[in-house]
Short mmCIF file of C-alpha atoms in Angstrom, two decimals:
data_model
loop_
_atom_site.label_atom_id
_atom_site.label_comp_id
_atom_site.label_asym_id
_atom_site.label_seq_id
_atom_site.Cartn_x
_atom_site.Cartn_y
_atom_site.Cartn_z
CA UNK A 11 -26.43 33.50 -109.38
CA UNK A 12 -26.93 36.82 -108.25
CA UNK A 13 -29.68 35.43 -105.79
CA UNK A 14 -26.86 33.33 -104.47
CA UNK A 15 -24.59 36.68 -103.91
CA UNK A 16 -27.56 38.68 -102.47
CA UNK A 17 -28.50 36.05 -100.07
CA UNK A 18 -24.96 35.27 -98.53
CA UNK A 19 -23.71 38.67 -99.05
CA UNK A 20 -23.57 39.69 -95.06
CA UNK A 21 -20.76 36.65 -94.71
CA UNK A 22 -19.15 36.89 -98.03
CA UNK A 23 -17.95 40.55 -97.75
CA UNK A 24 -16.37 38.71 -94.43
CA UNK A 25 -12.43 38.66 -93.97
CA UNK A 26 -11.18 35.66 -94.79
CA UNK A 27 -14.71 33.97 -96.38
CA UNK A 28 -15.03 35.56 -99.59
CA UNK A 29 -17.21 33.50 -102.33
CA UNK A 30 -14.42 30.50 -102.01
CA UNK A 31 -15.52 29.98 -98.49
CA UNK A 32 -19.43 30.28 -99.49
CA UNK A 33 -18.75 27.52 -102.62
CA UNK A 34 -17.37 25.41 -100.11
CA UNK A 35 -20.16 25.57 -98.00
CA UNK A 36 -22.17 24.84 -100.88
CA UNK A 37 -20.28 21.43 -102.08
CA UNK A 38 -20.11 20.24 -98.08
CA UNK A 39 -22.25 17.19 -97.27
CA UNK A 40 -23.66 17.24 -93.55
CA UNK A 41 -25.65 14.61 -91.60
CA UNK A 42 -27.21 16.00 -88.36
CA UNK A 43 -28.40 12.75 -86.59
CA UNK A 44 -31.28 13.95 -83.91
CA UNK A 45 -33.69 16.69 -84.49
CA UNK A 46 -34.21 18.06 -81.11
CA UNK A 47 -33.11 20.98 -79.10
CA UNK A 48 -29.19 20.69 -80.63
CA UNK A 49 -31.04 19.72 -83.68
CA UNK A 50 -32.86 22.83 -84.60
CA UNK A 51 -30.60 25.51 -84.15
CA UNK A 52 -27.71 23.28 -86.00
CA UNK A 53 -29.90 22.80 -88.91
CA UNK A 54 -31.15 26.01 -89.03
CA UNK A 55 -27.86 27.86 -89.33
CA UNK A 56 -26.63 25.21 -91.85
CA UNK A 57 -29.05 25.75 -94.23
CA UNK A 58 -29.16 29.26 -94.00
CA UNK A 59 -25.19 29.71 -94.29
CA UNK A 60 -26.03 27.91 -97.46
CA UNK A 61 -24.28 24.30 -96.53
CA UNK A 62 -25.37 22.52 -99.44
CA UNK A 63 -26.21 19.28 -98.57
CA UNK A 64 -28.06 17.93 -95.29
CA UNK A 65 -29.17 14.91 -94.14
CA UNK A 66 -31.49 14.82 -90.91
CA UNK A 67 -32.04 11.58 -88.64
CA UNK A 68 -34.46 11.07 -86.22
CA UNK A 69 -37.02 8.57 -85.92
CA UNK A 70 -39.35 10.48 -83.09
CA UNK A 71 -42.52 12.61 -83.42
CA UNK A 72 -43.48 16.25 -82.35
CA UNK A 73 -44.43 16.31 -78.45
CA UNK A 74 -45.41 19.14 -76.50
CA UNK A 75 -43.02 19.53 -73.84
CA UNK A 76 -40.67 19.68 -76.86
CA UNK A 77 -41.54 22.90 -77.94
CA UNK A 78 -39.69 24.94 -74.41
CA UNK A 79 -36.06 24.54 -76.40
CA UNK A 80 -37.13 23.02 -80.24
CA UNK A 81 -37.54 26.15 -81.79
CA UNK A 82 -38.15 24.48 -85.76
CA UNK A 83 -41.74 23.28 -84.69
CA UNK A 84 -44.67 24.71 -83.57
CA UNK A 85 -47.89 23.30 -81.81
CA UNK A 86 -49.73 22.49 -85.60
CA UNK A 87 -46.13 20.17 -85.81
CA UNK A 88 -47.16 17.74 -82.62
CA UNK A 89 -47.38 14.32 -83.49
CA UNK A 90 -45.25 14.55 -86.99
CA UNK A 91 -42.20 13.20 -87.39
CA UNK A 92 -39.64 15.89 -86.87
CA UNK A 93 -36.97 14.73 -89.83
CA UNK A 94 -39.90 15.19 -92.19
CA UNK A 95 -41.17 18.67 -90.54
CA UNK A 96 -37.65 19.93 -90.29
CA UNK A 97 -37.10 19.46 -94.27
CA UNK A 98 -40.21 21.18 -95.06
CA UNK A 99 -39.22 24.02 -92.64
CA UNK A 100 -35.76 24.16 -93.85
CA UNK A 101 -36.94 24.51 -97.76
CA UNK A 102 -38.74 27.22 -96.31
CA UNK A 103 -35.98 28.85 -95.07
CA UNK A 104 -33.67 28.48 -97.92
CA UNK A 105 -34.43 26.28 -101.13
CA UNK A 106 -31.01 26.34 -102.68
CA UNK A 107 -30.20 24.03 -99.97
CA UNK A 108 -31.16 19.93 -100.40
CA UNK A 109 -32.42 18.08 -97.43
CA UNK A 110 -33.29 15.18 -96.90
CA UNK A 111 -35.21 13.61 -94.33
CA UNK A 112 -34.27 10.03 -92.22
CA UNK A 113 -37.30 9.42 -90.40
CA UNK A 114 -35.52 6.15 -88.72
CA UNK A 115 -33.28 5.27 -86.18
CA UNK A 116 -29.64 5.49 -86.49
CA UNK A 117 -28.71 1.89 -85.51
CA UNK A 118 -25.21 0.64 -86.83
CA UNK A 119 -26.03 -0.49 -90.61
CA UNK A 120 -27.46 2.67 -91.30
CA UNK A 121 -24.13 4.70 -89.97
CA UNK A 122 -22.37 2.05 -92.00
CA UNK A 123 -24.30 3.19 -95.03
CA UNK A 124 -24.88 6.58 -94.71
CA UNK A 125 -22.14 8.01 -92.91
CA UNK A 126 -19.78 7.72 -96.21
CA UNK A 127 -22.41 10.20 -98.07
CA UNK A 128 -21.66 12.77 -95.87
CA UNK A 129 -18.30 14.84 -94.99
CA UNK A 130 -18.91 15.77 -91.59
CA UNK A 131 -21.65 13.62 -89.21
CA UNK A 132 -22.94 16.11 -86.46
CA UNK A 133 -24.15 14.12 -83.32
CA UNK A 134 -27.29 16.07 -82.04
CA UNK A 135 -28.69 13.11 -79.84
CA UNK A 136 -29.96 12.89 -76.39
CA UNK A 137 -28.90 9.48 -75.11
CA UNK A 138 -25.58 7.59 -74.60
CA UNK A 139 -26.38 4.64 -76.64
CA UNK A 140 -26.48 6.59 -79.59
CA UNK A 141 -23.54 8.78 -79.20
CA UNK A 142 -21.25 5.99 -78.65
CA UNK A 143 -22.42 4.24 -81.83
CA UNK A 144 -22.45 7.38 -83.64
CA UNK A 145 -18.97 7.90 -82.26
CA UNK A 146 -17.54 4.47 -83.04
CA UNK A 147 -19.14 4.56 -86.39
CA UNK A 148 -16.90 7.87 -87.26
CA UNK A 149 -13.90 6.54 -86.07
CA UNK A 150 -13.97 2.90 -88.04
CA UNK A 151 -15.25 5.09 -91.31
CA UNK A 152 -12.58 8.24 -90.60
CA UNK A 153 -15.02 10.90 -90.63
CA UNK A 154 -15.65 13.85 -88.58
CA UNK A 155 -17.40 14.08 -85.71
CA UNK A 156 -18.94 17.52 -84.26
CA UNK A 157 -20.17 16.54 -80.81
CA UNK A 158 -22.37 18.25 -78.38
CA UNK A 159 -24.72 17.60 -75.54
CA UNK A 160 -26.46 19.27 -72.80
CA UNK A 161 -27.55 18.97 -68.92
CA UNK A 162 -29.54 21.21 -66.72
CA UNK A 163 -27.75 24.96 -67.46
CA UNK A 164 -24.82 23.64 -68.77
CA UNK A 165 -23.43 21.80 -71.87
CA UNK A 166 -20.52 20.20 -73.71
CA UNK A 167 -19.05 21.15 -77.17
CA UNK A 168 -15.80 19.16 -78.88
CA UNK A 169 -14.95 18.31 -82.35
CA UNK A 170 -13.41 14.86 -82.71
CA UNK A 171 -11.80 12.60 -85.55
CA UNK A 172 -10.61 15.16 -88.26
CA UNK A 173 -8.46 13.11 -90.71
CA UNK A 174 -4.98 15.53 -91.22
CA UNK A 175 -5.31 16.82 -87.42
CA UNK A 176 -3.27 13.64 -85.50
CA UNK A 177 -3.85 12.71 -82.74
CA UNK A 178 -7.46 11.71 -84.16
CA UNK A 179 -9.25 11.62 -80.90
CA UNK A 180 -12.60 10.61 -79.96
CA UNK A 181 -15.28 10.28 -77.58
CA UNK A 182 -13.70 7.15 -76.14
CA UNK A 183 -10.41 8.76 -75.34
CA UNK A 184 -12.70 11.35 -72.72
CA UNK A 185 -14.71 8.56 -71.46
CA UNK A 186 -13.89 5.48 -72.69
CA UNK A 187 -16.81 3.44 -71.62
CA UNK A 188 -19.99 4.53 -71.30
CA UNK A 189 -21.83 5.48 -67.76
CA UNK A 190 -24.03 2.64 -65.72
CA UNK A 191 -28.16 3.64 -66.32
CA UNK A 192 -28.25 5.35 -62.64
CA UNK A 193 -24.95 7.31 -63.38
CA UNK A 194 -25.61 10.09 -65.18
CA UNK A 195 -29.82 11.44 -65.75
CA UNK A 196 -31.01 12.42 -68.95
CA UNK A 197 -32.80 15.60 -69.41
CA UNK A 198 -36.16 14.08 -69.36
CA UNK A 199 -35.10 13.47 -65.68
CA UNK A 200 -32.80 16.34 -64.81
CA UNK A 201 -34.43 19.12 -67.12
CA UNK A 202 -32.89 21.28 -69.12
CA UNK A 203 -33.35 25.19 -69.66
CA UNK A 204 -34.26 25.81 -72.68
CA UNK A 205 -32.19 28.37 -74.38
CA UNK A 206 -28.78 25.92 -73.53
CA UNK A 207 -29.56 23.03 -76.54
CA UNK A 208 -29.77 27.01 -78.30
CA UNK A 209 -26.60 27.74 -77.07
CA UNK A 210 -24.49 24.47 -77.75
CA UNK A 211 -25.89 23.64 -81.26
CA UNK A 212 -25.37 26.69 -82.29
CA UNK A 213 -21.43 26.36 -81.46
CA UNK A 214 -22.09 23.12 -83.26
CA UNK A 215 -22.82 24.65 -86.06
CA UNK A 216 -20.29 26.84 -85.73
CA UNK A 217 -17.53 24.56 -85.78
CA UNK A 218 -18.74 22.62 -89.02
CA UNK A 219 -18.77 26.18 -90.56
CA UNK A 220 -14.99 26.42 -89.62
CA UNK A 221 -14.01 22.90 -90.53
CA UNK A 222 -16.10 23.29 -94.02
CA UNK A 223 -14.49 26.84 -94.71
CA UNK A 224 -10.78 26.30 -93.01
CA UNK A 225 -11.12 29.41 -91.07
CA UNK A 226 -10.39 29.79 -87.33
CA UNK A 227 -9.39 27.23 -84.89
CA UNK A 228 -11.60 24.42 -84.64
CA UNK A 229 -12.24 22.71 -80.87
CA UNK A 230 -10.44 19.51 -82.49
CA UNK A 231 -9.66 17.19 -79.40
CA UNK A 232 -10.65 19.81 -77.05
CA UNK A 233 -14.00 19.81 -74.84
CA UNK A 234 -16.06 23.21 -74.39
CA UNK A 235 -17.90 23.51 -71.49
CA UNK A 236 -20.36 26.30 -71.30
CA UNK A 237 -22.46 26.68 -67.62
CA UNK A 238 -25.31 29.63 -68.12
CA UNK A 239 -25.84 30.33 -64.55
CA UNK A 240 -22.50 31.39 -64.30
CA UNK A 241 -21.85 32.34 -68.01
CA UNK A 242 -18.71 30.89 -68.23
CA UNK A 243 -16.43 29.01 -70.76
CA UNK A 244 -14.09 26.12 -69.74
CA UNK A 245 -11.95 24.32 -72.73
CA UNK A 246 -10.13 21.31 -71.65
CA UNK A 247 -7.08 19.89 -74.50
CA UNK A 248 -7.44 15.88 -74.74
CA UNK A 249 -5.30 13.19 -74.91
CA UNK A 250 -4.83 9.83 -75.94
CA UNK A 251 -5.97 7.58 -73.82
CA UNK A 252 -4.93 4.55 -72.68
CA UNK A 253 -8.40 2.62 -72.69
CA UNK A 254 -9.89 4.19 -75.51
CA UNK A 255 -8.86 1.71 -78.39
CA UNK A 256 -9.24 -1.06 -75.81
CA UNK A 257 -12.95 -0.46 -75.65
CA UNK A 258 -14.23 0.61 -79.16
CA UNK A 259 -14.55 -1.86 -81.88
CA UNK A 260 -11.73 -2.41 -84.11
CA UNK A 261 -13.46 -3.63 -87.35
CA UNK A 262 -17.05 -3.48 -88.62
CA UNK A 263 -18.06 -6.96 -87.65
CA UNK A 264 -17.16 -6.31 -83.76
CA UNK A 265 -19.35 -3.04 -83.86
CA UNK A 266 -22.12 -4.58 -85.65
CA UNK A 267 -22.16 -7.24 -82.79
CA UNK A 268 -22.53 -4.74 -80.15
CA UNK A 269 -25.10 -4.02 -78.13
CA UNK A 270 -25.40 -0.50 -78.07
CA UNK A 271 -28.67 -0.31 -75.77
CA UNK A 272 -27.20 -3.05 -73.64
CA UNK A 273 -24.14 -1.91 -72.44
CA UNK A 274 -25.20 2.19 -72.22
CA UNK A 275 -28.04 0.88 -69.70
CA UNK B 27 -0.02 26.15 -51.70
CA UNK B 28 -4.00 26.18 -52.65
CA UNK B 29 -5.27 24.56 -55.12
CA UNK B 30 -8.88 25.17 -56.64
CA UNK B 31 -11.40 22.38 -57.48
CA UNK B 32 -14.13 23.03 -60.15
CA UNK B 33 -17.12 20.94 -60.29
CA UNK B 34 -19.31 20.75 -63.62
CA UNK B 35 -22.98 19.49 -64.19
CA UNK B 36 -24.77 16.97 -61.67
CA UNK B 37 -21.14 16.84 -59.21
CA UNK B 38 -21.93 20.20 -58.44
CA UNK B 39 -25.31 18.86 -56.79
CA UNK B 40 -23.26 16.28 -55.18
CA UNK B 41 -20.45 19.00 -54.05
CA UNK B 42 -22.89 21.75 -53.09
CA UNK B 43 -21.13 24.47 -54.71
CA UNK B 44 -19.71 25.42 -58.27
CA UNK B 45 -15.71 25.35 -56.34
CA UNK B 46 -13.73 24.69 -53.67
CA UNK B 47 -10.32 25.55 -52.41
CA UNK B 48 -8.17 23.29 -50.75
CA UNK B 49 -4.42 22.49 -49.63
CA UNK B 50 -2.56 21.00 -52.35
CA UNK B 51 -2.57 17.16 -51.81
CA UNK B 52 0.33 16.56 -54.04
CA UNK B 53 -1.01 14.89 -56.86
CA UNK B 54 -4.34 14.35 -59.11
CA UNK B 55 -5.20 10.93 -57.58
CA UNK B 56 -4.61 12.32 -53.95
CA UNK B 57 -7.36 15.02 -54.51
CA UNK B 58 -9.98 12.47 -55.82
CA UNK B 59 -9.10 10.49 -52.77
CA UNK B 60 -9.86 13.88 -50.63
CA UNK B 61 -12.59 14.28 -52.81
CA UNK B 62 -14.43 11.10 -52.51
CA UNK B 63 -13.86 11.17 -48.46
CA UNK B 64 -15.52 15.28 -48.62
CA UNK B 65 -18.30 14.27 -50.94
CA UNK B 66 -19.20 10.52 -50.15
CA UNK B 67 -21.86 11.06 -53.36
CA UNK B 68 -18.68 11.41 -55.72
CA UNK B 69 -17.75 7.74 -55.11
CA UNK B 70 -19.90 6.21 -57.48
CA UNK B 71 -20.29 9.15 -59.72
CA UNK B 72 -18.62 9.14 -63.38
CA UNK B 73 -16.51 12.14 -64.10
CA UNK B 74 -12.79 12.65 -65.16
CA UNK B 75 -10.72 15.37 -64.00
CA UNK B 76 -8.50 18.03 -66.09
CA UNK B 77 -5.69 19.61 -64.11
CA UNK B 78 -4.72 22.82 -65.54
CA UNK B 79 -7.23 22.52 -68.77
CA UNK B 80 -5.40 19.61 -69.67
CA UNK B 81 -7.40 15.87 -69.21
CA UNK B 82 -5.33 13.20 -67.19
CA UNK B 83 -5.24 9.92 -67.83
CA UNK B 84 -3.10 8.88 -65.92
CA UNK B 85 -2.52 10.00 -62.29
CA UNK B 86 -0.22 13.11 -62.19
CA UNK B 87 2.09 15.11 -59.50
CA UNK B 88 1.08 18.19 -58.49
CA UNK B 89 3.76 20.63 -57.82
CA UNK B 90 2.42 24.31 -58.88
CA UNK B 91 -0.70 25.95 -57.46
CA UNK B 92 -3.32 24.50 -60.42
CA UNK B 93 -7.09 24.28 -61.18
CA UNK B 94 -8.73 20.70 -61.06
CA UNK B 95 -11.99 20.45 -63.12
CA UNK B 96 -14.19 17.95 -62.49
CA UNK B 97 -16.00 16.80 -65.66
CA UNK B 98 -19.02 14.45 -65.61
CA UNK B 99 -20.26 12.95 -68.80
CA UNK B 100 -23.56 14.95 -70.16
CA UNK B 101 -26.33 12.75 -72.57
CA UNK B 102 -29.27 15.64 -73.26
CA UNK B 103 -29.88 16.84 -76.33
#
């Protein structure tokens, strides 16, 4: 106990956190799916705040040219799988905390079976097919959503789906179909500076810190946009809209039928 | 009356530059009309537009000198 108090002393004195913020913190269930540049940062503030439960998904390995922006691994790390080398840094880091590792894809039975474990899902991917079927996931199982992404020098932050906080928006109600192949690049083809994944998941992890604790005003149905070059900060509010039921699936047997790679290519 | 267009992630590569400032056209569907003739790139291009930090989604008037951001989708992570 009083290891507990000396290591989360520095946000406990804090005004309005206190130890009832830190236990709650402590009883919250998270699942970061993708353990890349959002990735790290996310899960390393998590665990150190002391969040109590984690789960981490990602199916891919260690690579060099991952390195520039995902700051958990280190050269010895390339060719691992990075859910299992992120658990093993994270107990590192802070062993009060349980992690556990998803070394698999997140297709749609798995968000069907995991997602209910967790209180909060955390969408730390790098590819449209996946956000969409994180995102549709969250909305047919009512959980929260804490989105973010990245391009170039600039990225995205917005926190969607919080049961109590009507309208509950999602990704679909900002765009509610997903872009052609040629329409948008993905970082592998546009690059990315490095520090910006740094920058966005830690915001991330930010606002499941507020949502956990209750403090502050969380980003719900409201899209962050941070650009580096400029350092500026641009919130847009959201709105229902129009096509966004339309195009997400309304029960679990429509989203197990869809074809998630198919139609985000 | 001005209003000013901001242009996030890859439409800025399309638009050249990080803003513009242009005669009010009267409403949000009129601009991406001016927008897509300006910046023939934009045409194809997926982005939605917030006028005044709010997101339309459906067209709206324009009646107040206002700030149009142009918001493209982003995937990296």
């Amino acid at each position: 106990m009083k290891e507990f108090f000396l290591r989360y002393q520095r946000q406990i004195i804090l005004d309005n956190f206190g130890i009832t913020a830190q236990d709650k913190l402590s009883k919250a269930k998270v699942l970061v799916i993708g353990a890349g540049g959002l990735g790290c940062p996310i899960l390393q503030y998590l665990v150190a705040a002391g969040v109590g439960n984690i789960g981490i998904v990602d199916h891919d390995t260690v690579s060099l040219n991952n390195l520039q922006r995902q700051i958990l691994f280190g050269q010895q790390d390339i060719g691992k799988n990075k859910s299992i080398t992120a658990v093993e840094k994270l107990k590192q880091l802070n062993d009060l905390v349980s992690a556990t590792a998803f070394p698999e894809y997140c297709n749609q039975a798995f968000a069907l079976e995991q997602f209910i474990n967790y209180d909060i899902i955390v969408d730390a991917t790098d590819n449209f097919a996946s956000r969409y079927l994180i995102n549709d996931a969250c909305v047919l199982l009512q959980k929260p959503l804490v989105f973010g992404a990245v391009s170039k020098y600039e990225g995205q932050v917005a926190v969607f789906n919080v049961p109590g906080m009507e309208p509950m928006l999602s990704y679909r109600d900002l765009f509610p179909e997903p872009p052609s192949g040629d329409e948008v690049m993905s970082c592998a083809d546009a690059g990315v500076l490095g520090v910006i994944p740094g920058i966005i998941g830690t915001i991330q992890a930010t606002e499941v810190i507020k949502l956990i604790t209750g403090i502050g005003d969380v980003l719900v149905n409201q899209l962050l946009t941070y650009h580096a070059l400029y350092q500026r900060f641009y919130t847009i509010a959201l709105t229902p809209h129009p096509k966004a039921t339309h195009s997400a699936p309304s029960n679990v047997e429509e989203f197990m039928a869809l074809n998630y790679q198919v139609v985000c290519s | 009356m001005d209003i000013e267009i901001l242009f996030f992630g890859q439409l800025t590569d399309i638009s050249g530059c990080p803003s513009v400032k242009i005669e009010n056209p009267g409403s949000t569907e009129a601009v991406k009309e001016w927008l897509c003739k300006q910046y023939p790139g934009l045409v194809g291009a997926k982005f939605v537009m917030a006028l005044n930090n709010q997101l339309i989604v459906v067209p709206q008037k324009i009646t107040e000198p206002s700030i149009i951001a142009c918001m493209p989708p982003f995937s990296g992570g």
